[in-house]
Amino acid sequence: MTDLTLFREETRDWLETNCPPEMKKPMTPHGMTWGGRNCKFSHPDQELWLKRLGEKGWTAPTWPKEYGGGGLSYDENKILAEEMTNLGTRMPLASFGLWMLGPALLEYASEEQKMEHIPKIIKGEIRWCQGYSEPGSGSDLASLKTKAIEDGDNFIVNGQKVWTSYANECDMIFTLVRTGPQEPKHDGISFLLIDMDQAGVETKPIKLISGASPFCETFFTDAVVPKKNLVHKLNKGWDVAKNLLQHERKMLASMGLGGSKAASKGKTGSGLATLSKKYVEVKDEKIIDEGLRQKIAKCDMNSHAFSLTLKRVSEEAKNSNNGPSAATSIFKLYGSEHNKQKYEIMLEAMGSQALGWEGGEFGPEELAITREWLRTKANSIEGGTSEVQLNVISKRVLDLPQ
Amino acid sequence: MTDLTLFREETRDWLETNCPPEMKKPMTPHGMTWGGRNCKFSHPDQELWLKRLGEKGWTAPTWPKEYGGGGLSYDENKILAEEMTNLGTRMPLASFGLWMLGPALLEYASEEQKMEHIPKIIKGEIRWCQGYSEPGSGSDLASLKTKAIEDGDNFIVNGQKVWTSYANECDMIFTLVRTGPQEPKHDGISFLLIDMDQAGVETKPIKLISGASPFCETFFTDAVVPKKNLVHKLNKGWDVAKNLLQHERKMLASMGLGGSKAASKGKTGSGLATLSKKYVEVKDEKIIDEGLRQKIAKCDMNSHAFSLTLKRVSEEAKNSNNGPSAATSIFKLYGSEHNKQKYEIMLEAMGSQALGWEGGEFGPEELAITREWLRTKANSIEGGTSEVQLNVISKRVLDLPQ
Amino acid sequence: MSLVLSETAAFLQDQTQRFAREKTPTSHFRSVRDSENPECFDREIWKQMADQGLSGILIPEEFGGSNFGLSGIGVVLQELGRTLTPSPLFATGVIGASFLTKIGTDSQKQKYLPEIANGNLTTCFAFEEGPRHKPIISKVTAEKKGKNYIINGKKSFVVDGGFADLIIIAAKTSKGPSLFLADKNSKGIDINIAKMVDSRNSANITFSDLEISPENILGEIDQAQDTIEEILDISRAALAAEMLGGALEAFEITINYLKEREQFGVKIGSFQALQHRAANMFTELELCKSCVLESLSCFDEKSNDIPRIVSLAKAKIGETFHLISNEGVQMHGGVGVTDEYDIGLYLKRARVAEQIFGNSEFHRNRYAELTGY
Amino acid sequence: MSLVLSETAAFLQDQTQRFAREKTPTSHFRSVRDSENPECFDREIWKQMADQGLSGILIPEEFGGSNFGLSGIGVVLQELGRTLTPSPLFATGVIGASFLTKIGTDSQKQKYLPEIANGNLTTCFAFEEGPRHKPIISKVTAEKKGKNYIINGKKSFVVDGGFADLIIIAAKTSKGPSLFLADKNSKGIDINIAKMVDSRNSANITFSDLEISPENILGEIDQAQDTIEEILDISRAALAAEMLGGALEAFEITINYLKEREQFGVKIGSFQALQHRAANMFTELELCKSCVLESLSCFDEKSNDIPRIVSLAKAKIGETFHLISNEGVQMHGGVGVTDEYDIGLYLKRARVAEQIFGNSEFHRNRYAELTGY
């Protein structure tokens, strides 16, 4: 028996023993665990599952053991993921700390900072949000104006951030601030970790077209930040920012893949087709409306092709051992455009039944699809617009002239 | 009886009496009359038809009578066109002189130049080609390098033009040449009329992907051009050029309309559908392949919408009495892109039968469609690329910032 | 056919434009939307529109209207579409007025048309029976019982069905479709109101042994097919005009944003990739203008090609409004997906308008059929 | 499944790349095209390819091949597709070799496979019966007469049918399709050669009482359906690999042109509108690479999802090669439509390759059916 086969057996055993029953059921809209000081669990099993996995470091399976991570190899991590999928266990923790901040800290933070922050991320004790964008700076992130001025052992921060996800529920925020007002655009930016539990930090939810408010505006008024919370060097925050953005894009890219698992299962049908069949004429399992059918097929094929590409690039990366590559720009671009398209097709298939807001005879799934359709419109904007991705591809990958 | 009703009756009578029988038959690929000193008629009726219409000035119905034109009003011209369509008469003369040079001369040429050149254009006695583009200057037309140097009563011209249509069969060429090498790009260009029947002018056909050679490279080596052939002022040729380009774009735009007449006839079916039906399964007159059918409908609807738009803009212009407007950029763009799309659909409908080159069992119409499909690829390049049209629309029409 | 606005139409357009800018800018839409008012429109504003004659454009003069025809009401809807003005004009002033004018008896006309013209009566057309447009009635039936008819079955997504006073019901009778009139408060009518994503009103209406007396039969029994098809086409053309207004406004809002918003030290409208996309949208809009104008005037000019032209207009503007509302949101970037900016409102309206009375694919299909393939 | 090239495949790719660059750059294609040679390929070059082992990649070692599998021949076709190398590799090395290897009798294998491997024998597959791909045989029949079969009917657009020595014929027998072998010079075979727009060879082949003796029956009578479907999928995957090569090359030619050509004093590749279009093409190509790799390896790995994966690959690369060849010509401007520049050659090849063995719509349809809708 090879080490990996042994690992697979042990892992399966451990998961079967330790995953609480509720956590083997499919995820519900409110069943996600976001962690943090004020974490609310909608079921006690969520807390248990987070605690057990967090202690083992398996919320961050490949992170080093010394900071509380799982310390798993690439292959072991793959096995863990496969076994979790096989057992149908839920994701224990959704966290911008895990997806974005953590990887950047591992690369850029001091030993003290790592010891301080990473274990709390892994255990879900601190919930993080991102303070990058500002009202005047969208795609042109580096034009940010929020200022941090040195004052003894602290920075004093003033300014405004926007698009801070769930900032009103978060404990800490990682921000880009201007510390060198004289320096060229990209060279005067620093990366600060700010505790939000202070008078100088206020948040205000932004209402979106979907009706939800997953984002906030966040205001800093003489907010106090100890200097130990500066990550990497002063005025060199842009290095951290770029690294972190790549992790963000990777995360966002995976959003386009919702339908692809179903699509790659063959005869069992795709999610899009199964949904559509409830609303359109079907004969011998075939959708009669050929125009719609071709659109669904095109979309399913794109999902399929996209998931094969993610797999290919990950297999290629495995050998070359590089971090996120320029190809992540393709994923962000394609994932978000594809997801938008998928929802437009759903709307077409469902007709008026997907256009409800309230009242009437809409099922909860239908109303959720309407809102989610509106939500997808942000996919190609957040984390770098599609236009920025196209610029990146044409300049960095294709090397086209400026 | 109103004047116009009377005019319609007289016109119908005249056409019925004077149009030779062969000229009432549908146009054949070789039946077009291009005029010029070496004009070859494939049927004597072509010559007769050209002579009769030319004498009446009805090859250029709205041009002033003093230069041999028809002198017709907007409404009279419309009636003439309608009656010619009703009777099914052929176009008497295809000519860049009529479509492009003539309108520009009427606006910019001296009285002597008009008297000299316009009657010959109307009667088809001189065949003109266009000398604008050069190998290094495509969309950036004003970067042209062909030089004309003053030498007594003449200009001496040296340089090379490209994309000169049928230059090897033409008598004269209207050209843009650089006369002010010191001036800024657009201010050193003059508009010259050059007789091609001289040792200093040579032409070389360019072979296209369609296999045909409708264009030439044209070389000037110390070609002699009398100063009386300078149109408009010295170094002000760009004014003429711009005016003329608008006429060219208008002409090229109409190319996208091939299928629209058929499409607007209602139940009689569209050309695209009729063609497709020969190659695909049909049941109760309906094309079974719904994907193809939707593509054809989309294309037909675009033809229909496009021809309604041409009509609308011409009705609007009738009242405002302006020349070609910025909207002509829309026509060139849409006409050429639409025409390309139409041929792609034909190819899809006809399958391998539209992909023949020679030999095998292809009908002449099929082989012609293959070549014409390749020919359409130039539609969105010649006379200003689609990209240039999009630039023009966004800057001049939408007034978007530079 | 005329593809240029008549003087009357130009006057109406001008008048409505002023009205919409002053009385019903998008802030009006927002206040109606965010109010507790379940009707989704403002009765006071509707009264003012009626006073301006907008509700009576399709009604003959003898019944208090102006009879300016579809070209007239088309430009009005276009201007109201620009500001997303919520009003019963479409369901009442277009559909209701057309049905009653075309096939109402003298006493039905006397009773209802003046009330529509003066803004006191609203109507709705209970037609669809599922979530996708289907111009064939199969589920709602009317059975003869003595002199009366008994209606049973359920209608879906009735525009303005949540508040309209008078319901025009299409139902299957023994040999074909028939039309009936019913007061919304009649016994046997159950109305389930829904607010759609565009914050307009729609309803599912269930009929349980609804009894219709002879004076409330609209037109000939079994003979409604042609009338229904004609009114559906009138509705589609009118809707297309409203959509054109929305698309034009969404486009202009976006172009203005491109001229204002700065990124990387320049206006984002100077980016060529955005310019080309904007120019393509402009081109499509120019085509739509022609199609919509033609689809309105073809009724007034009694063309024999009406169904094809209407399908052309509805399909083209459906695609184009779809495109422009998507591109508009994207070009606005982050603020485009916030409720604070208007562009998202057009996105929502675009999808509902695209969907009802036949989406683009439906109309392409119909166009192909009518053209003989 | 492996989405990364194996060492063998990487070796073959490298070897073929060198061969194609040295021996068969596009100038080779042009010289064959412009010669009087009706075969549309160069026998000397084909011999060299065979000497390198390319013709025997799908043939077992005992018959002179290397048995490197579809992943092996895929990368070879991809590299040859880059330079538009005209050769019988597809019809002979892929289709002919696969048929004979799968279902040939020992003596058929002995007779033909070594000859294919050494480049002496070419084959074609007479299958289609009309101008659009249809995987069902209905027009060409084989009737039993004693021990022999008599074939009648006409096949269309047989790839390499104009010169192939051995014709593999699919014909209808009493209970299903069957396969037969025939020498091109047999009595009862009439070959009408056509040059296609991509300057490759295709033929209509008419069979008039062509008599087939028992030793030339390929596989079981009436039982060919599964084999035909399998070989069609092999052919589609191989063709997709060739198309990927063509698309990659056309894309790279275009990108290089964007970096070289100047207009308005700058490189045209600096125009953002062109950049974004190029970036979109790149993205589509990345997806195609994955699909093609998967469609090749799924055979070698005996996946149970082969037909769906193959349809995915053929449809995606069909659309993408279509897009890139159109955009490539447009981005070249005027010179793009001249015969002098290479980009137009890819345009022509793209359409033929897209069309044969099922166009993108055909494969979307099939994908939908296989996925259960």
PDB file of N, CA and C in Angstrom, chain D residues 132-161:
ATOM      1  N   ARG D 132     -24.011  17.530 -46.635  1.00  0.00           N
ATOM      2  CA  ARG D 132     -23.904  17.766 -45.189  1.00  0.00           C
ATOM      3  C   ARG D 132     -23.715  16.428 -44.483  1.00  0.00           C
ATOM      4  N   HIS D 133     -22.935  16.471 -43.419  1.00  0.00           N
ATOM      5  CA  HIS D 133     -22.614  15.244 -42.698  1.00  0.00           C
ATOM      6  C   HIS D 133     -23.867  14.581 -42.145  1.00  0.00           C
ATOM      7  N   LYS D 134     -23.992  13.293 -42.401  1.00  0.00           N
ATOM      8  CA  LYS D 134     -25.135  12.541 -41.901  1.00  0.00           C
ATOM      9  C   LYS D 134     -24.651  11.135 -41.612  1.00  0.00           C
ATOM     10  N   PRO D 135     -24.626  10.750 -40.365  1.00  0.00           N
ATOM     11  CA  PRO D 135     -23.989   9.464 -40.037  1.00  0.00           C
ATOM     12  C   PRO D 135     -24.895   8.252 -40.274  1.00  0.00           C
ATOM     13  N   ILE D 136     -25.766   8.347 -41.250  1.00  0.00           N
ATOM     14  CA  ILE D 136     -26.637   7.208 -41.564  1.00  0.00           C
ATOM     15  C   ILE D 136     -26.578   6.951 -43.067  1.00  0.00           C
ATOM     16  N   ILE D 137     -26.373   5.694 -43.411  1.00  0.00           N
ATOM     17  CA  ILE D 137     -26.276   5.354 -44.832  1.00  0.00           C
ATOM     18  C   ILE D 137     -27.645   4.947 -45.357  1.00  0.00           C
ATOM     19  N   SER D 138     -28.048   5.600 -46.444  1.00  0.00           N
ATOM     20  CA  SER D 138     -29.357   5.249 -46.976  1.00  0.00           C
ATOM     21  C   SER D 138     -29.355   5.055 -48.484  1.00  0.00           C
ATOM     22  N   LYS D 139     -28.336   5.540 -49.166  1.00  0.00           N
ATOM     23  CA  LYS D 139     -28.416   5.537 -50.626  1.00  0.00           C
ATOM     24  C   LYS D 139     -27.565   4.480 -51.313  1.00  0.00           C
ATOM     25  N   VAL D 140     -26.466   4.114 -50.686  1.00  0.00           N
ATOM     26  CA  VAL D 140     -25.602   3.121 -51.329  1.00  0.00           C
ATOM     27  C   VAL D 140     -25.917   1.749 -50.739  1.00  0.00           C
ATOM     28  N   THR D 141     -26.220   0.791 -51.623  1.00  0.00           N
ATOM     29  CA  THR D 141     -26.643  -0.521 -51.157  1.00  0.00           C
ATOM     30  C   THR D 141     -25.689  -1.620 -51.617  1.00  0.00           C
ATOM     31  N   ALA D 142     -25.639  -2.678 -50.845  1.00  0.00           N
ATOM     32  CA  ALA D 142     -24.876  -3.861 -51.245  1.00  0.00           C
ATOM     33  C   ALA D 142     -25.823  -5.053 -51.192  1.00  0.00           C
ATOM     34  N   GLU D 143     -26.018  -5.684 -52.348  1.00  0.00           N
ATOM     35  CA  GLU D 143     -26.928  -6.842 -52.374  1.00  0.00           C
ATOM     36  C   GLU D 143     -26.149  -8.128 -52.520  1.00  0.00           C
ATOM     37  N   LYS D 144     -26.593  -9.097 -51.797  1.00  0.00           N
ATOM     38  CA  LYS D 144     -25.889 -10.371 -51.849  1.00  0.00           C
ATOM     39  C   LYS D 144     -26.182 -11.078 -53.161  1.00  0.00           C
ATOM     40  N   LYS D 145     -25.124 -11.630 -53.756  1.00  0.00           N
ATOM     41  CA  LYS D 145     -25.287 -12.388 -54.997  1.00  0.00           C
ATOM     42  C   LYS D 145     -24.306 -13.547 -54.915  1.00  0.00           C
ATOM     43  N   GLY D 146     -24.833 -14.712 -54.547  1.00  0.00           N
ATOM     44  CA  GLY D 146     -23.946 -15.846 -54.281  1.00  0.00           C
ATOM     45  C   GLY D 146     -23.106 -15.531 -53.051  1.00  0.00           C
ATOM     46  N   LYS D 147     -21.794 -15.738 -53.181  1.00  0.00           N
ATOM     47  CA  LYS D 147     -20.910 -15.411 -52.062  1.00  0.00           C
ATOM     48  C   LYS D 147     -20.525 -13.928 -52.087  1.00  0.00           C
ATOM     49  N   ASN D 148     -20.778 -13.296 -53.209  1.00  0.00           N
ATOM     50  CA  ASN D 148     -20.327 -11.915 -53.382  1.00  0.00           C
ATOM     51  C   ASN D 148     -21.416 -10.906 -53.023  1.00  0.00           C
ATOM     52  N   TYR D 149     -20.975  -9.647 -52.983  1.00  0.00           N
ATOM     53  CA  TYR D 149     -21.928  -8.547 -52.805  1.00  0.00           C
ATOM     54  C   TYR D 149     -21.812  -7.594 -53.998  1.00  0.00           C
ATOM     55  N   ILE D 150     -22.947  -7.036 -54.395  1.00  0.00           N
ATOM     56  CA  ILE D 150     -22.979  -6.091 -55.521  1.00  0.00           C
ATOM     57  C   ILE D 150     -23.361  -4.711 -54.984  1.00  0.00           C
ATOM     58  N   ILE D 151     -22.472  -3.759 -55.199  1.00  0.00           N
ATOM     59  CA  ILE D 151     -22.696  -2.415 -54.640  1.00  0.00           C
ATOM     60  C   ILE D 151     -23.162  -1.454 -55.720  1.00  0.00           C
ATOM     61  N   ASN D 152     -24.189  -0.676 -55.385  1.00  0.00           N
ATOM     62  CA  ASN D 152     -24.702   0.351 -56.282  1.00  0.00           C
ATOM     63  C   ASN D 152     -24.994   1.624 -55.503  1.00  0.00           C
ATOM     64  N   GLY D 153     -24.804   2.746 -56.177  1.00  0.00           N
ATOM     65  CA  GLY D 153     -25.125   4.026 -55.554  1.00  0.00           C
ATOM     66  C   GLY D 153     -23.953   4.987 -55.623  1.00  0.00           C
ATOM     67  N   LYS D 154     -24.157   6.125 -54.992  1.00  0.00           N
ATOM     68  CA  LYS D 154     -23.158   7.180 -55.141  1.00  0.00           C
ATOM     69  C   LYS D 154     -22.770   7.781 -53.783  1.00  0.00           C
ATOM     70  N   LYS D 155     -21.474   7.949 -53.612  1.00  0.00           N
ATOM     71  CA  LYS D 155     -20.950   8.581 -52.405  1.00  0.00           C
ATOM     72  C   LYS D 155     -20.424   9.971 -52.744  1.00  0.00           C
ATOM     73  N   SER D 156     -20.561  10.886 -51.814  1.00  0.00           N
ATOM     74  CA  SER D 156     -20.156  12.272 -52.078  1.00  0.00           C
ATOM     75  C   SER D 156     -19.006  12.691 -51.184  1.00  0.00           C
ATOM     76  N   PHE D 157     -18.243  13.611 -51.686  1.00  0.00           N
ATOM     77  CA  PHE D 157     -17.224  14.300 -50.908  1.00  0.00           C
ATOM     78  C   PHE D 157     -16.348  13.343 -50.116  1.00  0.00           C
ATOM     79  N   VAL D 158     -15.797  12.366 -50.801  1.00  0.00           N
ATOM     80  CA  VAL D 158     -14.906  11.403 -50.172  1.00  0.00           C
ATOM     81  C   VAL D 158     -13.517  12.030 -50.070  1.00  0.00           C
ATOM     82  N   VAL D 159     -13.077  12.251 -48.845  1.00  0.00           N
ATOM     83  CA  VAL D 159     -11.771  12.874 -48.627  1.00  0.00           C
ATOM     84  C   VAL D 159     -10.679  11.980 -49.214  1.00  0.00           C
ATOM     85  N   ASP D 160      -9.834  12.531 -50.047  1.00  0.00           N
ATOM     86  CA  ASP D 160      -8.759  11.811 -50.734  1.00  0.00           C
ATOM     87  C   ASP D 160      -9.295  10.776 -51.730  1.00  0.00           C
ATOM     88  N   GLY D 161     -10.594  10.817 -51.978  1.00  0.00           N
ATOM     89  CA  GLY D 161     -11.187   9.840 -52.902  1.00  0.00           C
ATOM     90  C   GLY D 161     -10.642   9.953 -54.315  1.00  0.00           C
TER      91      GLY D 161
END
